């Protein structure tokens, strides 16, 4: 990769500005100042900008984050803080959420820069399961599990939801597993059966379970096994 392209990606600047930064003697490679914007970077090169190391990425990145309330899963939002706030990673702005959560929903968010991998999570074609811990305003009705298992009609939707699995934990707390991602689906499913969701927490995406060691706002890299589990049948 050319040095000016690398600096542009790392600092979020244009190639022209990156070139000026390089010519201003602000970039070193292996502790030597380099002023040639077309310099060809090799994987073993150690690059710094104003004395701060810049890490070259070799391959895509995969993280799990325990999202708290009050943050959105967009990379940019003019009105609300985004989950990127929690990611202390180089070029964090290049990461995106593979399956977003609403601002008031907590729990598992997967962050990656691998578009094909995240497509296997979000595309209806793959029917990637997601499990939510749901807190309800009123006790769950006795026939809710049966109704969800055959699919229900959502307001302003033409087709029934796909079969969903409901596990009752307490009269007002349940686990719901769905295999599609319609707009506000969990909340709308319970609204369709006359109940109201007051708390929503995602525990699982496919074969990836939220690490119980992660506090709110904490994250870690995914294991190779977790990465490979996405899209596996």
Coordinates of N, CA and C in Angstrom, one line a residue:
X1 N 0.8 -1.2 0.0 CA 0.0 0.0 0.0 C 0.9 1.3 0.0
X2 N 0.5 2.3 -0.8 CA 1.2 3.5 -0.8 C 1.1 4.2 0.6
X3 N 2.1 4.9 1.0 CA 2.2 5.6 2.3 C 1.1 6.6 2.4
X4 N 0.8 7.4 1.4 CA -0.2 8.4 1.5 C -1.6 7.8 1.6
X5 N -1.9 6.7 1.0 CA -3.2 6.0 1.2 C -3.3 5.5 2.6
X6 N -2.2 4.9 3.1 CA -2.2 4.4 4.5 C -2.5 5.5 5.5
X7 N -1.8 6.6 5.3 CA -2.0 7.8 6.2 C -3.4 8.3 6.1
X8 N -3.9 8.4 4.9 CA -5.3 8.8 4.7 C -6.3 7.9 5.4
X9 N -6.1 6.6 5.3 CA -7.0 5.7 6.0 C -6.9 5.8 7.5
X10 N -5.7 5.9 8.0 CA -5.5 5.9 9.5 C -6.0 7.2 10.1
X11 N -5.8 8.3 9.4 CA -6.2 9.6 10.0 C -7.5 10.1 9.6
X12 N -8.1 9.5 8.6 CA -9.4 9.9 8.1 C -9.3 11.2 7.3
X13 N -8.2 11.4 6.6 CA -8.0 12.6 5.8 C -8.0 12.3 4.3
X14 N -8.0 13.3 3.5 CA -7.9 13.1 2.0 C -6.4 12.7 1.7
X15 N -6.3 12.2 0.5 CA -4.9 11.8 0.0 C -4.0 13.1 -0.1
X16 N -4.6 14.2 -0.5 CA -3.9 15.4 -0.7 C -3.3 15.9 0.7
X17 N -4.2 15.9 1.7 CA -3.7 16.3 3.1 C -2.7 15.3 3.6
X18 N -2.9 14.0 3.3 CA -1.9 13.0 3.8 C -0.6 13.3 3.1
X19 N -0.6 13.7 1.9 CA 0.7 14.0 1.2 C 1.4 15.2 1.9
X20 N 0.6 16.2 2.3 CA 1.2 17.4 2.9 C 1.8 17.0 4.3
X21 N 1.1 16.1 5.0 CA 1.6 15.6 6.3 C 2.9 14.9 6.1
X22 N 3.0 14.1 5.1 CA 4.2 13.3 4.9 C 5.4 14.3 4.5
X23 N 5.1 15.2 3.6 CA 6.2 16.2 3.2 C 6.6 17.1 4.4
X24 N 5.8 17.2 5.4 CA 6.1 18.0 6.6 C 7.0 17.3 7.6
X25 N 7.5 16.1 7.2 CA 8.4 15.4 8.1 C 7.7 14.8 9.4
X26 N 6.4 14.6 9.3 CA 5.7 14.1 10.5 C 5.5 12.6 10.5
X27 N 6.0 11.9 9.5 CA 5.8 10.5 9.4 C 7.2 9.8 9.4
X28 N 7.3 8.8 10.2 CA 8.6 8.0 10.1 C 8.2 6.5 9.8
X29 N 9.2 5.8 9.2 CA 9.1 4.4 9.0 C 10.3 3.8 9.5
X30 N 10.2 2.9 10.5 CA 11.3 2.2 11.1 C 12.3 3.3 11.6
X31 N 11.7 4.4 12.3 CA 12.4 5.4 13.0 C 13.1 6.4 12.0
X32 N 12.9 6.3 10.7 CA 13.4 7.2 9.7 C 12.3 8.0 9.1
X33 N 12.6 9.4 9.0 CA 11.6 10.2 8.3 C 11.5 9.9 6.9
X34 N 10.3 9.7 6.4 CA 10.0 9.5 5.0 C 9.1 10.6 4.4
X35 N 9.6 11.2 3.3 CA 8.9 12.3 2.7 C 8.2 11.9 1.4
X36 N 8.4 10.7 1.0 CA 7.9 10.2 -0.3 C 6.5 9.6 -0.1
X37 N 5.5 10.3 -0.6 CA 4.1 9.9 -0.5 C 3.8 8.6 -1.2
X38 N 4.6 8.2 -2.2 CA 4.4 7.0 -3.0 C 5.1 5.8 -2.4
X39 N 5.8 6.0 -1.3 CA 6.6 5.0 -0.6 C 5.7 3.7 -0.5
X40 N 6.2 2.6 -0.8 CA 5.4 1.3 -0.8 C 5.6 0.7 0.6
X41 N 4.6 0.6 1.4 CA 4.6 0.0 2.7 C 4.7 -1.5 2.6
X42 N 5.5 -2.1 3.5 CA 5.5 -3.5 3.6 C 5.0 -3.9 5.0
X43 N 4.5 -5.1 5.2 CA 3.8 -5.5 6.4 C 4.7 -5.3 7.7
X44 N 6.0 -5.5 7.5 CA 6.9 -5.4 8.6 C 7.3 -4.0 9.0
X45 N 6.9 -3.0 8.2 CA 7.3 -1.6 8.5 C 6.6 -1.1 9.8
X46 N 7.3 -0.3 10.6 CA 6.8 0.3 11.8 C 6.6 1.8 11.5
X47 N 5.3 2.2 11.4 CA 5.0 3.6 11.0 C 4.6 4.4 12.2
X48 N 5.0 5.7 12.3 CA 4.6 6.6 13.3 C 4.1 7.9 12.7
X49 N 3.2 8.6 13.3 CA 2.7 9.9 12.9 C 2.9 10.8 14.2
X50 N 3.7 11.8 14.1 CA 4.0 12.7 15.2 C 4.4 11.9 16.4
X51 N 5.2 10.9 16.2 CA 5.7 10.0 17.3 C 4.7 9.0 17.8
X52 N 3.5 8.9 17.2 CA 2.5 7.9 17.7 C 2.4 6.8 16.7
X53 N 2.5 5.6 17.1 CA 2.5 4.4 16.2 C 1.2 4.3 15.5
X54 N 1.3 3.9 14.2 CA 0.1 3.6 13.4 C 0.2 2.1 13.0
X55 N -0.9 1.4 13.3 CA -0.8 -0.1 13.2 C -1.4 -0.5 11.8
X56 N -0.6 -1.3 11.1 CA -1.1 -1.8 9.8 C -2.0 -3.0 10.1
X57 N -3.2 -3.1 9.5 CA -4.1 -4.2 9.7 C -3.9 -5.2 8.6
X58 N -3.8 -6.5 9.0 CA -3.6 -7.6 8.1 C -4.8 -8.5 8.2
X59 N -5.8 -8.2 7.3 CA -7.0 -9.0 7.3 C -8.1 -8.3 8.1
X60 N -9.3 -8.8 7.9 CA -10.5 -8.2 8.6 C -10.5 -8.3 10.1
X61 N -11.3 -7.5 10.8 CA -11.4 -7.5 12.2 C -12.8 -7.8 12.7
X62 N -12.8 -8.5 13.8 CA -14.1 -8.9 14.4 C -14.1 -8.8 15.9
X63 N -15.2 -8.1 16.4 CA -15.3 -7.8 17.8 C -16.7 -8.0 18.3
X64 N -16.8 -8.4 19.6 CA -18.2 -8.3 20.2 C -18.1 -7.2 21.3
X65 N -19.3 -6.5 21.3 CA -19.4 -5.4 22.3 C -20.7 -5.6 23.1
X66 N -20.6 -5.3 24.4 CA -21.8 -5.3 25.2 C -22.3 -3.9 25.2
X67 N -23.3 -3.6 24.4 CA -23.9 -2.3 24.2 C -24.8 -1.8 25.3
X68 N -24.5 -0.6 25.9 CA -25.4 -0.1 26.9 C -26.5 0.7 26.2
X69 N -27.5 1.1 27.0 CA -28.5 2.0 26.5 C -28.0 3.4 26.1
X70 N -28.6 4.1 25.2 CA -28.3 5.5 24.9 C -27.3 5.6 23.8
X71 N -26.9 4.5 23.2 CA -25.9 4.6 22.0 C -26.6 4.0 20.8
X72 N -26.2 4.5 19.7 CA -26.7 4.0 18.4 C -25.7 3.2 17.7
X73 N -26.1 2.3 16.8 CA -25.1 1.4 16.1 C -24.6 2.0 14.8
X74 N -25.0 3.2 14.5 CA -24.5 3.8 13.3 C -23.0 4.2 13.5
X75 N -22.3 4.4 12.4 CA -20.9 4.9 12.6 C -20.9 6.4 12.8
X76 N -22.0 7.1 12.3 CA -22.1 8.6 12.6 C -23.5 8.9 12.9
X77 N -23.7 9.8 13.8 CA -25.1 10.3 14.1 C -25.0 11.7 14.7
X78 N -25.7 12.6 14.1 CA -25.6 14.0 14.6 C -26.2 14.2 16.0
X79 N -27.1 13.3 16.4 CA -27.9 13.6 17.6 C -27.5 12.7 18.8
X80 N -26.9 11.5 18.5 CA -26.6 10.5 19.6 C -25.2 10.0 19.5
X81 N -24.6 9.6 20.7 CA -23.3 9.0 20.6 C -23.4 7.6 20.0
X82 N -22.4 7.1 19.3 CA -22.4 5.8 18.6 C -21.5 4.8 19.4
X83 N -21.7 3.6 19.1 CA -21.0 2.5 19.7 C -19.5 2.6 19.4
X84 N -19.1 3.3 18.4 CA -17.6 3.5 18.1 C -16.9 4.1 19.3
X85 N -17.6 4.9 20.1 CA -17.0 5.5 21.3 C -16.3 4.5 22.1
X86 N -16.8 3.3 22.2 CA -16.2 2.2 23.1 C -15.0 1.5 22.5
X87 N -14.8 1.7 21.1 CA -13.8 0.8 20.5 C -12.4 1.6 20.4
X88 N -11.5 1.2 21.2 CA -10.2 1.8 21.2 C -9.3 1.0 20.2
X89 N -9.6 1.2 18.9 CA -9.0 0.5 17.9 C -8.5 1.5 16.8
X90 N -7.4 1.2 16.1 CA -7.0 2.0 14.9 C -8.1 2.0 13.9
X91 N -8.4 3.1 13.3 CA -9.4 3.3 12.2 C -10.7 2.6 12.6
X92 N -11.1 2.9 13.8 CA -12.4 2.4 14.3 C -13.6 2.8 13.4
X93 N -13.4 3.9 12.7 CA -14.5 4.4 11.9 C -14.8 3.5 10.7
X94 N -13.9 2.6 10.4 CA -14.0 1.6 9.3 C -14.9 0.4 9.7
X95 N -15.1 0.3 11.0 CA -15.9 -0.9 11.5 C -17.4 -0.5 11.5
X96 N -18.2 -1.5 11.3 CA -19.7 -1.3 11.3 C -20.3 -2.4 12.1
X97 N -21.6 -2.2 12.5 CA -22.3 -3.2 13.3 C -23.0 -4.2 12.4
X98 N -22.7 -5.5 12.6 CA -23.4 -6.5 11.9 C -24.6 -6.9 12.6
X99 N -25.7 -6.2 12.3 CA -27.0 -6.4 13.0 C -27.1 -5.3 14.1
X100 N -27.8 -4.3 13.8 CA -27.9 -3.2 14.7 C -28.9 -3.4 15.8
X101 N -28.8 -2.6 16.9 CA -29.7 -2.6 18.0 C -30.3 -1.2 18.1
X102 N -31.5 -1.1 18.6 CA -32.1 0.3 18.9 C -31.3 1.0 20.0
X103 N -31.5 2.3 20.1 CA -30.8 3.1 21.1 C -31.1 2.6 22.5
X104 N -32.3 2.1 22.7 CA -32.7 1.7 24.1 C -32.5 0.2 24.3
X105 N -32.0 -0.5 23.3 CA -31.8 -2.0 23.5 C -30.3 -2.2 23.8
X106 N -30.1 -3.2 24.7 CA -28.7 -3.4 25.2 C -28.2 -4.8 24.7
X107 N -26.9 -5.1 25.0 CA -26.4 -6.4 24.7 C -25.5 -6.6 23.5
X108 N -25.5 -7.8 22.9 CA -24.5 -8.2 22.0 C -24.6 -7.4 20.7
X109 N -23.5 -6.7 20.3 CA -23.3 -6.1 19.0 C -22.0 -6.7 18.4
X110 N -22.0 -7.1 17.2 CA -20.8 -7.6 16.5 C -20.3 -6.5 15.6
X111 N -19.1 -6.1 15.7 CA -18.4 -5.1 14.9 C -17.4 -5.7 14.0
X112 N -17.4 -5.3 12.8 CA -16.4 -5.8 11.8 C -16.2 -4.9 10.7
X113 N -15.1 -5.1 9.9 CA -15.0 -4.4 8.6 C -15.0 -5.4 7.5
X114 N -15.6 -6.6 7.7 CA -15.8 -7.6 6.7 C -17.2 -7.6 6.3
X115 N -17.5 -7.0 5.1 CA -18.8 -6.9 4.6 C -19.5 -8.2 4.3
X116 N -18.8 -9.1 3.7 CA -19.4 -10.4 3.4 C -19.8 -11.2 4.6
X117 N -19.0 -11.1 5.7 CA -19.3 -11.8 6.9 C -20.5 -11.2 7.6
X118 N -20.6 -9.9 7.6 CA -21.8 -9.3 8.2 C -23.0 -9.5 7.4
X119 N -22.9 -9.7 6.1 CA -24.0 -10.0 5.2 C -24.7 -11.3 5.6
X120 N -23.9 -12.3 6.1 CA -24.4 -13.6 6.5 C -25.2 -13.5 7.8
X121 N -25.0 -12.4 8.5 CA -25.8 -12.2 9.7 C -27.1 -11.4 9.4
X122 N -27.0 -10.5 8.5 CA -28.2 -9.6 8.3 C -29.1 -10.0 7.2
X123 N -28.6 -10.8 6.2 CA -29.4 -11.2 5.1 C -30.5 -12.2 5.5
X124 N -31.7 -12.0 5.1 CA -32.8 -13.0 5.4 C -32.5 -14.3 4.8
X125 N -31.7 -14.4 3.8 CA -31.4 -15.7 3.1 C -30.8 -16.7 4.1
X126 N -30.0 -16.2 5.0 CA -29.2 -17.1 5.9 C -30.0 -17.4 7.2
X127 N -31.0 -16.7 7.5 CA -31.9 -17.0 8.7 C -31.0 -17.1 9.9
X128 N -30.1 -16.2 10.2 CA -29.3 -16.2 11.3 C -30.1 -15.9 12.6
X129 N -30.1 -16.8 13.5 CA -30.9 -16.7 14.7 C -30.3 -15.6 15.7
X130 N -31.2 -14.9 16.4 CA -30.8 -13.9 17.4 C -31.7 -14.2 18.6
X131 N -31.1 -14.2 19.8 CA -31.9 -14.5 21.0 C -31.9 -13.2 21.9
X132 N -33.0 -12.9 22.4 CA -33.2 -11.7 23.2 C -33.8 -12.1 24.5
X133 N -33.4 -11.4 25.6 CA -34.0 -11.5 26.9 C -35.0 -10.3 27.0
X134 N -36.2 -10.6 27.1 CA -37.3 -9.5 27.0 C -38.0 -9.4 28.4
X135 N -38.1 -8.1 28.8 CA -38.9 -7.8 30.0 C -40.2 -7.1 29.5
X136 N -41.3 -7.7 30.0 CA -42.6 -7.2 29.6 C -43.3 -6.4 30.6
X137 N -44.3 -5.6 30.1 CA -45.1 -4.8 31.0 C -46.1 -5.6 31.8
X138 N -46.6 -6.6 31.1 CA -47.7 -7.5 31.7 C -47.3 -8.9 31.6
X139 N -47.8 -9.8 32.4 CA -47.5 -11.2 32.3 C -47.8 -11.8 30.9
X140 N -46.9 -12.6 30.4 CA -47.0 -13.2 29.1 C -48.2 -14.1 29.1
X141 N -49.0 -14.0 28.0 CA -50.2 -14.8 27.9 C -49.9 -16.3 27.6
X142 N -50.7 -17.2 28.1 CA -50.4 -18.6 28.0 C -50.2 -19.1 26.5
X143 N -50.9 -18.5 25.6 CA -50.9 -18.9 24.2 C -49.8 -18.2 23.4
X144 N -49.0 -17.3 24.0 CA -48.0 -16.5 23.2 C -47.0 -17.4 22.5
X145 N -46.4 -18.4 23.2 CA -45.4 -19.3 22.6 C -45.9 -20.0 21.4
X146 N -47.2 -20.5 21.5 CA -47.8 -21.2 20.4 C -48.0 -20.3 19.2
X147 N -48.5 -19.1 19.5 CA -48.7 -18.1 18.4 C -47.4 -17.7 17.7
X148 N -46.4 -17.5 18.5 CA -45.1 -17.1 17.9 C -44.5 -18.3 17.1
X149 N -44.8 -19.5 17.5 CA -44.2 -20.7 16.8 C -44.8 -20.9 15.4
X150 N -45.9 -20.4 15.2 CA -46.5 -20.5 13.9 C -46.5 -19.2 13.0
X151 N -46.0 -18.1 13.7 CA -45.9 -16.9 13.0 C -47.2 -16.0 13.3
X152 N -46.9 -14.7 13.4 CA -48.0 -13.8 13.7 C -48.0 -12.6 12.7
X153 N -49.1 -11.9 12.6 CA -49.2 -10.8 11.7 C -48.8 -9.5 12.4
X154 N -47.8 -8.8 11.9 CA -47.4 -7.6 12.4 C -48.2 -6.4 11.8
X155 N -48.4 -5.4 12.5 CA -49.1 -4.2 11.9 C -48.4 -3.7 10.7
X156 N -49.1 -3.4 9.6 CA -48.6 -2.9 8.4 C -47.6 -3.9 7.7
X157 N -47.8 -5.2 7.9 CA -46.9 -6.2 7.3 C -47.8 -7.1 6.5
X158 N -47.4 -7.6 5.3 CA -48.2 -8.5 4.5 C -48.0 -9.9 4.9
X159 N -46.8 -10.3 5.3 CA -46.5 -11.7 5.6 C -46.4 -11.9 7.1
X160 N -46.8 -13.2 7.5 CA -46.5 -13.5 8.9 C -45.0 -13.6 9.2
X161 N -44.7 -13.4 10.5 CA -43.3 -13.6 10.9 C -43.0 -15.0 10.8
X162 N -41.7 -15.3 10.6 CA -41.2 -16.7 10.6 C -41.3 -17.3 12.0
X163 N -41.4 -18.6 12.1 CA -41.6 -19.2 13.4 C -40.5 -18.8 14.4
X164 N -40.9 -18.5 15.6 CA -40.0 -18.0 16.7 C -40.2 -18.8 17.9
X165 N -39.1 -18.9 18.7 CA -39.1 -19.8 19.9 C -39.2 -18.9 21.1
X166 N -40.1 -19.2 22.0 CA -40.3 -18.4 23.2 C -40.1 -19.3 24.4
X167 N -39.3 -18.8 25.3 CA -39.0 -19.5 26.6 C -39.5 -18.6 27.7
X168 N -40.4 -19.0 28.5 CA -40.9 -18.2 29.7 C -39.9 -18.4 30.9
X169 N -39.4 -17.3 31.3 CA -38.5 -17.3 32.5 C -39.2 -17.0 33.8
X170 N -39.9 -15.9 33.7 CA -40.9 -15.5 34.8 C -42.1 -15.0 34.1
X171 N -43.2 -14.7 34.8 CA -44.4 -14.2 34.1 C -44.2 -13.0 33.2
X172 N -43.2 -12.1 33.6 CA -42.9 -10.9 32.8 C -41.5 -10.9 32.1
X173 N -40.8 -12.0 32.1 CA -39.5 -12.1 31.5 C -39.4 -13.4 30.7
X174 N -39.0 -13.2 29.4 CA -38.9 -14.3 28.5 C -37.7 -14.2 27.6
X175 N -37.3 -15.3 27.0 CA -36.3 -15.4 26.0 C -37.0 -15.6 24.7
X176 N -36.7 -14.8 23.7 CA -37.2 -15.0 22.4 C -36.1 -15.1 21.3
X177 N -36.2 -16.2 20.5 CA -35.3 -16.4 19.4 C -36.0 -16.3 18.1
X178 N -35.5 -15.4 17.3 CA -36.0 -15.1 16.0 C -35.0 -15.3 14.9
X179 N -35.4 -15.5 13.7 CA -34.4 -15.8 12.6 C -34.6 -14.8 11.5
X180 N -35.2 -13.6 11.7 CA -35.3 -12.5 10.8 C -35.1 -11.2 11.5
X181 N -35.0 -10.1 10.8 CA -34.7 -8.9 11.4 C -35.5 -7.7 10.9
X182 N -36.8 -7.9 11.0 CA -37.7 -6.8 10.6 C -37.6 -5.6 11.6
X183 N -38.1 -4.5 11.1 CA -38.0 -3.2 11.9 C -38.7 -3.4 13.2
X184 N -37.9 -3.2 14.3 CA -38.4 -3.2 15.7 C -39.2 -4.5 15.9
X185 N -38.7 -5.6 15.4 CA -39.5 -6.8 15.3 C -40.0 -7.3 16.7
X186 N -39.1 -7.5 17.6 CA -39.5 -8.0 18.9 C -40.5 -7.2 19.6
X187 N -40.4 -5.9 19.6 CA -41.4 -5.0 20.2 C -42.7 -5.1 19.5
X188 N -42.7 -5.2 18.2 CA -43.9 -5.3 17.4 C -44.6 -6.7 17.6
X189 N -43.8 -7.7 17.8 CA -44.4 -9.0 18.0 C -45.2 -9.1 19.3
X190 N -44.7 -8.5 20.3 CA -45.4 -8.5 21.6 C -46.6 -7.5 21.5
X191 N -46.4 -6.4 20.8 CA -47.5 -5.5 20.7 C -48.7 -6.2 19.9
X192 N -48.4 -7.1 19.0 CA -49.4 -7.7 18.2 C -50.2 -8.7 19.1
X193 N -49.6 -9.1 20.2 CA -50.4 -10.0 21.1 C -50.8 -9.3 22.4
X194 N -50.8 -7.9 22.3 CA -51.4 -7.2 23.4 C -50.5 -6.9 24.6
X195 N -49.2 -7.0 24.4 CA -48.2 -6.8 25.5 C -47.3 -5.6 25.1
X196 N -46.4 -5.2 26.0 CA -45.5 -4.1 25.7 C -44.1 -4.4 26.3
X197 N -43.1 -4.3 25.5 CA -41.7 -4.5 25.9 C -41.2 -3.3 26.6
X198 N -40.7 -3.6 27.8 CA -40.1 -2.5 28.6 C -38.6 -2.6 28.8
X199 N -38.1 -3.8 28.4 CA -36.6 -4.0 28.4 C -36.2 -5.1 27.4
X200 N -35.1 -4.8 26.7 CA -34.7 -5.7 25.6 C -33.2 -5.8 25.6
X201 N -32.7 -7.0 25.7 CA -31.3 -7.3 25.8 C -30.9 -8.5 24.8
X202 N -30.0 -8.2 23.9 CA -29.6 -9.3 23.0 C -28.5 -10.2 23.6
X203 N -28.8 -11.5 23.6 CA -27.8 -12.4 24.2 C -27.0 -13.2 23.2
X204 N -27.5 -13.4 22.0 CA -26.9 -14.3 21.1 C -27.2 -13.9 19.7
X205 N -26.2 -14.1 18.8 CA -26.3 -14.0 17.3 C -25.7 -15.2 16.8
X206 N -26.5 -16.1 16.1 CA -26.0 -17.3 15.5 C -25.3 -18.2 16.7
X207 N -24.1 -18.6 16.4 CA -23.4 -19.3 17.4 C -22.6 -18.5 18.4
X208 N -22.7 -17.2 18.4 CA -21.9 -16.3 19.2 C -22.8 -15.8 20.4
X209 N -22.4 -16.2 21.6 CA -23.0 -15.8 22.8 C -22.3 -14.6 23.4
X210 N -23.1 -13.6 24.0 CA -22.4 -12.5 24.6 C -21.6 -13.0 25.8
X211 N -20.3 -12.6 25.8 CA -19.4 -13.0 26.9 C -19.9 -12.4 28.2
X212 N -20.2 -13.3 29.2 CA -20.6 -12.8 30.5 C -19.6 -12.0 31.3
X213 N -18.3 -12.1 30.8 CA -17.3 -11.3 31.5 C -17.2 -9.8 31.0
X214 N -18.0 -9.5 30.0 CA -18.0 -8.2 29.4 C -19.0 -7.3 30.1
X215 N -18.5 -6.2 30.8 CA -19.4 -5.2 31.4 C -20.0 -4.4 30.3
X216 N -21.0 -3.5 30.6 CA -21.5 -2.6 29.6 C -20.5 -1.7 29.1
X217 N -20.4 -1.6 27.8 CA -19.4 -0.7 27.1 C -18.1 -1.4 26.9
X218 N -17.9 -2.7 27.3 CA -16.7 -3.4 27.1 C -16.8 -4.3 25.9
X219 N -15.6 -4.6 25.3 CA -15.6 -5.4 24.1 C -14.4 -6.3 24.1
X220 N -14.4 -7.3 23.2 CA -13.2 -8.1 23.0 C -13.2 -8.6 21.5
X221 N -12.1 -9.1 21.1 CA -12.0 -9.8 19.8 C -12.8 -11.1 19.8
X222 N -13.3 -11.4 18.7 CA -14.0 -12.7 18.5 C -12.9 -13.8 18.4
X223 N -13.2 -15.0 18.8 CA -12.3 -16.1 18.6 C -12.5 -16.7 17.2
X224 N -11.5 -17.4 16.7 CA -11.6 -18.0 15.4 C -12.9 -18.9 15.3
X225 N -13.2 -19.6 16.3 CA -14.4 -20.5 16.3 C -15.6 -19.6 16.2
X226 N -15.7 -18.5 16.9 CA -16.9 -17.6 16.9 C -17.0 -17.0 15.5
X227 N -15.9 -16.6 14.9 CA -16.0 -16.0 13.5 C -16.5 -17.1 12.5
X228 N -16.0 -18.3 12.6 CA -16.3 -19.4 11.7 C -17.8 -19.8 11.9
X229 N -18.4 -19.6 13.0 CA -19.7 -20.1 13.3 C -20.8 -19.3 12.5
X230 N -20.4 -18.1 12.1 CA -21.4 -17.3 11.3 C -21.6 -17.9 10.0
X231 N -22.8 -18.2 9.6 CA -23.1 -18.7 8.3 C -23.0 -20.2 8.3
X232 N -22.5 -20.8 9.4 CA -22.4 -22.3 9.4 C -23.8 -22.9 9.6
X233 N -24.0 -24.1 9.0 CA -25.3 -24.8 9.1 C -25.1 -26.1 9.8

